[in-house]
Short mmCIF file of C-alpha atoms in Angstrom, two decimals:
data_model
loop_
_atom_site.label_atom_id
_atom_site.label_comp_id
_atom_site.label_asym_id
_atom_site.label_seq_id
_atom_site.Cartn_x
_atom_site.Cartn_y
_atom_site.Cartn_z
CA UNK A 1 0.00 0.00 0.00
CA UNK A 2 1.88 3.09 -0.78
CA UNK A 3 1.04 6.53 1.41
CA UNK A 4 1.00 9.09 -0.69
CA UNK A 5 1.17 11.13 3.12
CA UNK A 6 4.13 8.53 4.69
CA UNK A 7 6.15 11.15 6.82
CA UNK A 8 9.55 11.40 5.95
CA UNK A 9 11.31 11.42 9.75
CA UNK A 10 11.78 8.62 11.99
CA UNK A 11 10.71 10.77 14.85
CA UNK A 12 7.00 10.81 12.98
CA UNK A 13 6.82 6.87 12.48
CA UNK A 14 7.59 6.75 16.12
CA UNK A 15 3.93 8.30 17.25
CA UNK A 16 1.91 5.42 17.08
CA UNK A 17 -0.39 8.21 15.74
CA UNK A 18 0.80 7.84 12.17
CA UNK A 19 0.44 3.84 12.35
CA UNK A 20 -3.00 4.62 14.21
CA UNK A 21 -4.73 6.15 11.13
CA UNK A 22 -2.64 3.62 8.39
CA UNK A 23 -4.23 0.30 10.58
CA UNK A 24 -7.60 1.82 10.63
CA UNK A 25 -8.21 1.70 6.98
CA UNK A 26 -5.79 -1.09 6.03
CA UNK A 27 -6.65 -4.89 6.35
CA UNK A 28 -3.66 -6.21 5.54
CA UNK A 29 0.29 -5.30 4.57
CA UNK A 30 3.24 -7.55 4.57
CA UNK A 31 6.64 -5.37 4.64
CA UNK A 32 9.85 -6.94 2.95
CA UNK A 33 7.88 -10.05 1.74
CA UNK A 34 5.65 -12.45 3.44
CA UNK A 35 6.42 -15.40 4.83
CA UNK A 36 6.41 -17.85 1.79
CA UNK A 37 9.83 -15.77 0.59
CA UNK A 38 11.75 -16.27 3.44
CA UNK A 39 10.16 -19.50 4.85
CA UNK A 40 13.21 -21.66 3.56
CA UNK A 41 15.41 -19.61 6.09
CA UNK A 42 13.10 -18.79 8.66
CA UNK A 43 11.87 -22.30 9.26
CA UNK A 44 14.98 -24.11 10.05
CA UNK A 45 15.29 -21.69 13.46
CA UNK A 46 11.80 -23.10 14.13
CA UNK A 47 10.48 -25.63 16.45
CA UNK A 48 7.37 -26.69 18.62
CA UNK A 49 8.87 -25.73 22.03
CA UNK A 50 10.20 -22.17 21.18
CA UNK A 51 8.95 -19.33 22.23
CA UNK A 52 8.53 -16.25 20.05
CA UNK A 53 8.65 -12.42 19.93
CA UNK A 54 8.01 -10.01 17.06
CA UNK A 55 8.33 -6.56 17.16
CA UNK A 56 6.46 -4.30 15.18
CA UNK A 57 3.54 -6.90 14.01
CA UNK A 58 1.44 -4.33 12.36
CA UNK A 59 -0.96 -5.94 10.71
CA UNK A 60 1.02 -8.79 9.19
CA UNK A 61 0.24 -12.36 9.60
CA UNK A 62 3.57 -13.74 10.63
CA UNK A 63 2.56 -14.82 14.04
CA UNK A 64 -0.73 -17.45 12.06
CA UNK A 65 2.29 -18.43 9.90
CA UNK A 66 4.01 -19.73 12.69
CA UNK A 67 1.41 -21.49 14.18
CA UNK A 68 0.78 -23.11 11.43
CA UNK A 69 4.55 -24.13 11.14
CA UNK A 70 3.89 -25.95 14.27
CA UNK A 71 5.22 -23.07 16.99
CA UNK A 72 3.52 -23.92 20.00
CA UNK A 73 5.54 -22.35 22.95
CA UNK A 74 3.82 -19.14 22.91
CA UNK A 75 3.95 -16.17 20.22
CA UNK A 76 4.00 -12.63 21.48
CA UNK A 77 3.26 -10.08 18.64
CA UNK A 78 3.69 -6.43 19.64
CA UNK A 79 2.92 -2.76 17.84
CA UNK A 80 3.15 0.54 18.67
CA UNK A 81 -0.50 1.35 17.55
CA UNK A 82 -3.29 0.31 19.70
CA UNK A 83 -5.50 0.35 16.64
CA UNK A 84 -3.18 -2.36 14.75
CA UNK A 85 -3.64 -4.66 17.68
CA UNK A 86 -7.05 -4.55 19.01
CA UNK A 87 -7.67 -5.07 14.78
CA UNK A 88 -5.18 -8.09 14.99
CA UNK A 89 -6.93 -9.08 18.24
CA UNK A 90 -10.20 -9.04 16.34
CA UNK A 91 -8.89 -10.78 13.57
CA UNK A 92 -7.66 -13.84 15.65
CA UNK A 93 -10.79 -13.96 17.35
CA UNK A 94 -12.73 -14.19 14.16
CA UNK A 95 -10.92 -16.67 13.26
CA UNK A 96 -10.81 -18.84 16.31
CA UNK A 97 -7.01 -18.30 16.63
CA UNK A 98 -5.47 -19.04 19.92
CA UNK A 99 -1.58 -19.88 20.37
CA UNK A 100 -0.91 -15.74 19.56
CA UNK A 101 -0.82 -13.22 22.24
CA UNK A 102 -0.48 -9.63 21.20
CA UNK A 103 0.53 -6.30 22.81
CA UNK A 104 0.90 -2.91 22.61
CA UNK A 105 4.07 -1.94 23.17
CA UNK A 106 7.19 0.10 22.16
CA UNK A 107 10.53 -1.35 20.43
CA UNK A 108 12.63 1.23 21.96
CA UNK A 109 11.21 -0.36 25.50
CA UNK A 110 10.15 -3.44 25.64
CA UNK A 111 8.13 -4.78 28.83
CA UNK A 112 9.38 -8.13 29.05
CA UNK A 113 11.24 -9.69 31.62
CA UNK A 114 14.90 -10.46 30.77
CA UNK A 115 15.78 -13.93 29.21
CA UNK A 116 11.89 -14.12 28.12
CA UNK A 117 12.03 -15.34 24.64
CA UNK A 118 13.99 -17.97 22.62
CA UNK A 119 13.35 -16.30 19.12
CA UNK A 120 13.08 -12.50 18.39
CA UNK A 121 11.74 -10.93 14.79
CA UNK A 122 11.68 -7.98 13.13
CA UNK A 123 10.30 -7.34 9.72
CA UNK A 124 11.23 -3.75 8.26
CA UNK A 125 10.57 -2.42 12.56
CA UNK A 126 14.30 -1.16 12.50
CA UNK A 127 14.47 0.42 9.15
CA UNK A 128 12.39 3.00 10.30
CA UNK A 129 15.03 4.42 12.97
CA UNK A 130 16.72 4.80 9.73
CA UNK A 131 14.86 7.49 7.89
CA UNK A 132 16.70 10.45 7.52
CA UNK A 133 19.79 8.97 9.28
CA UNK A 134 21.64 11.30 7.58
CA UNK A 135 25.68 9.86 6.29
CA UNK A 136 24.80 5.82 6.30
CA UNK A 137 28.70 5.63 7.38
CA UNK A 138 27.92 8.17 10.15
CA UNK A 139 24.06 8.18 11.01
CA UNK A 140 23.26 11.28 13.25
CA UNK A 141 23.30 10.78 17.09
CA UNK A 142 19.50 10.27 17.48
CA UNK A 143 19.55 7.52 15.09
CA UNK A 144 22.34 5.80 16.46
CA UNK A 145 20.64 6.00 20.20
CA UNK A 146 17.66 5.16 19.09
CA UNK A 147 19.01 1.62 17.17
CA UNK A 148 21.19 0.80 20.23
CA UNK A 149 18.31 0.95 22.68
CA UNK A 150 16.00 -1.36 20.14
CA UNK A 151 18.64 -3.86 20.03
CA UNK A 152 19.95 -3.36 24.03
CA UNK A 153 15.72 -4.32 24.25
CA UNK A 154 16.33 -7.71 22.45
CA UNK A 155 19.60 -8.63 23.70
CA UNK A 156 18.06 -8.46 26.89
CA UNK A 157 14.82 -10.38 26.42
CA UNK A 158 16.28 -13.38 24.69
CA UNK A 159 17.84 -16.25 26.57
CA UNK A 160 20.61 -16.88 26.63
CA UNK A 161 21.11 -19.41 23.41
CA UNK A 162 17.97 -17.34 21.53
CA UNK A 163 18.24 -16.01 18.39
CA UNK A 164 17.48 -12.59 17.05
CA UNK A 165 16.23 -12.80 13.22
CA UNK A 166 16.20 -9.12 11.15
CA UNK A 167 14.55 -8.70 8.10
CA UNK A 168 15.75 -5.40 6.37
CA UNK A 169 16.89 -3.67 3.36
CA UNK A 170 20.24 -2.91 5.51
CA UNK A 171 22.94 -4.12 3.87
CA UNK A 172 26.35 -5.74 6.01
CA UNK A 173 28.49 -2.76 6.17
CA UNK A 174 26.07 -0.73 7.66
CA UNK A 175 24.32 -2.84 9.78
CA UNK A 176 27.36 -4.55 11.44
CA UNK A 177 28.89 -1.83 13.18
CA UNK A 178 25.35 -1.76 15.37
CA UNK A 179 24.84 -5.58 15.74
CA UNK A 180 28.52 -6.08 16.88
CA UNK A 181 28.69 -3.46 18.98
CA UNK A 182 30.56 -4.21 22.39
CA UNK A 183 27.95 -5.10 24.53
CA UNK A 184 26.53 -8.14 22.37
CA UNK A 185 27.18 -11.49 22.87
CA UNK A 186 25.48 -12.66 19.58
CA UNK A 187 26.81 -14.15 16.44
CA UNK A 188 26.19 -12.38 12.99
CA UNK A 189 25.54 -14.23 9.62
CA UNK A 190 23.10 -13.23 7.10
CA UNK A 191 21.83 -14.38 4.15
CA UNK A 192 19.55 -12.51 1.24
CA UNK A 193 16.32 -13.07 -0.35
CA UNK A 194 14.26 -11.48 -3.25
CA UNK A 195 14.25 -11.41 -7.07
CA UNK A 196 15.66 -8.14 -8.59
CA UNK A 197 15.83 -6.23 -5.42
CA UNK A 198 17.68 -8.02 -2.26
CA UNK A 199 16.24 -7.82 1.31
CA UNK A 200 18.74 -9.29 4.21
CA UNK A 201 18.07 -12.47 6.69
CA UNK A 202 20.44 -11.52 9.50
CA UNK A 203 20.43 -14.36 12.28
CA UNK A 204 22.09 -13.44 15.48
CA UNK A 205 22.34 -15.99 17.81
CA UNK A 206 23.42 -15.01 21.42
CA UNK A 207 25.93 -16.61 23.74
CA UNK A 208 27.83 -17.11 20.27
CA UNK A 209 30.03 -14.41 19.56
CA UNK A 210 33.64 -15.17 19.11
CA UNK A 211 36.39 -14.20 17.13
CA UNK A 212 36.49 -16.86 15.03
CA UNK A 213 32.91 -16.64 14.25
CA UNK A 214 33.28 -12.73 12.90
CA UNK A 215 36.28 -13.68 10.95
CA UNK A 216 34.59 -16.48 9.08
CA UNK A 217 31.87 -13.64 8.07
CA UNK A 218 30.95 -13.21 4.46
CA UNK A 219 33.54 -11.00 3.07
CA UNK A 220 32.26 -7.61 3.07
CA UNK A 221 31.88 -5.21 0.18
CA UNK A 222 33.22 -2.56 -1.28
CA UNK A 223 32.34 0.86 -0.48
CA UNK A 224 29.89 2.00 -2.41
CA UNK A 225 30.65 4.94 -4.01
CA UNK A 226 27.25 6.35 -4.96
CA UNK A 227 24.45 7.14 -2.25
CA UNK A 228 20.77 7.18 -3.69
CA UNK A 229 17.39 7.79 -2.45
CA UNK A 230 14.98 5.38 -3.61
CA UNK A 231 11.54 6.14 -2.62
CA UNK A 232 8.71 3.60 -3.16
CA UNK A 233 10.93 1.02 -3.61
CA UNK A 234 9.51 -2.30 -3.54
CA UNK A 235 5.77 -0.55 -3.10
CA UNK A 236 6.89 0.13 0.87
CA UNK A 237 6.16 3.49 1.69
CA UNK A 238 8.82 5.29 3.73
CA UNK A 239 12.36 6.13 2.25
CA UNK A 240 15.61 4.38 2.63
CA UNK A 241 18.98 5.49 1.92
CA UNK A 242 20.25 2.39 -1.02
CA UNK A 243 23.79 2.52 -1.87
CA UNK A 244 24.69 0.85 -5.37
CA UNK A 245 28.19 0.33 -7.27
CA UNK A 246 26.68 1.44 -10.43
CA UNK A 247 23.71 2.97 -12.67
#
């Protein structure tokens, strides 16, 4: 759905007033892909006893999907907007779901007690801090606290072996100097999915952080050495800073 009125600072998609009005006329949205195009690296992180967070539900229908992929040790789905979950809360309830458990709540403070979760997700929730970030090689000082206190949030609600999936258009070399930042103890691979237009499947897995792990990393990039705007880009309707080679 693209929003021809989509404000165009993170500080806007952070009052759940924005998402309030979006949620009340939309059914249905699924940002970066739904679950069919990442299922074959989702799935393999999945099992019946886990339990599961996401952050920034919306109005997706990740949490159904992995019910029916046989998660049964409670799924926790969380917005910002009231509207987007008392309309997900309706939704399940239509339907005669029950395994899902959703809750308003903010990214940048999570109510959860530590160690609560064995797998956290995020669809596109991050990329948002990242709207007019400013330098991607040196985002401004808001951006940077506001991404370290989303990610301090998950650290500290997974236990200690859980694993932190991100689903973003972030690529490595911008992304890695937050995930690996000193206070972590997780691992960082990633993988990509899409035709024509990659998204990333970063899997962080905490307690697993070593030297040896980093250093076996995908090689990283090149600097790019053109910065572009691309608005509208895959239909989603905020804009992200995309950094290609070439024209």
């Amino acid at each position: 759905m693209a929003d021809d009125f989509a404000p165009r600072t993170a500080s806007a998609y952070l009052d759940p007033s924005y998402w309030d009005e979006r949620f009340g006329k939309e059914e249905h949205y699924e940002w970066f892909k739904d679950f069919s195009h990442f299922r074959h690296l989702l799935a393999p992180l999945l099992s019946s006893s886990i339990s599961v967070l996401e952050v920034g539900c919306g109005n997706s229908r990740l949490g159904e999907e992995l019910l029916r992929e046989g998660v049964a040790g409670g799924i926790t789905c969380v917005d910002l907007s009231p509207v987007a979950v008392q309309r997900m809360l309706d939704r399940l309830a239509e339907q005669g779901t029950k395994g899902v458990e959703v809750v308003v709540a903010d990214m940048l403070d999570l109510p959860f007690e530590r160690e609560s979760f064995d797998l956290v997700i995020e669809k596109g929730t991050m990329d948002v801090l990242f709207v007019d970030s400013g330098d991607p090689w040196n985002p401004n000082p808001a951006t940077v606290d506001n991404v370290m206190k989303m990610l301090e949030g998950i650290h500290k609600v997974l236990k200690p072996e859980g694993i932190f999936v991100s689903i973003t258009f972030g690529q490595p070399h911008f992304r890695r100097r937050f995930f690996e930042a000193p206070g972590f103890t997780w691992s960082v691979e990633w993988s990509t999915f899409g035709d024509g237009f990659h998204y990333f499947f970063y899997t962080l897995k905490k307690g697993k952080r070593s030297l040896e792990s980093n250093d076996n990393q995908h090689t990283l990039p090149a600097a790019p050495s053109i910065n572009m705007f691309h608005e509208e880009l895959e239909s989603e309707d905020y804009i992200f800073r995309t950094n290609v080679d070439e024209l």
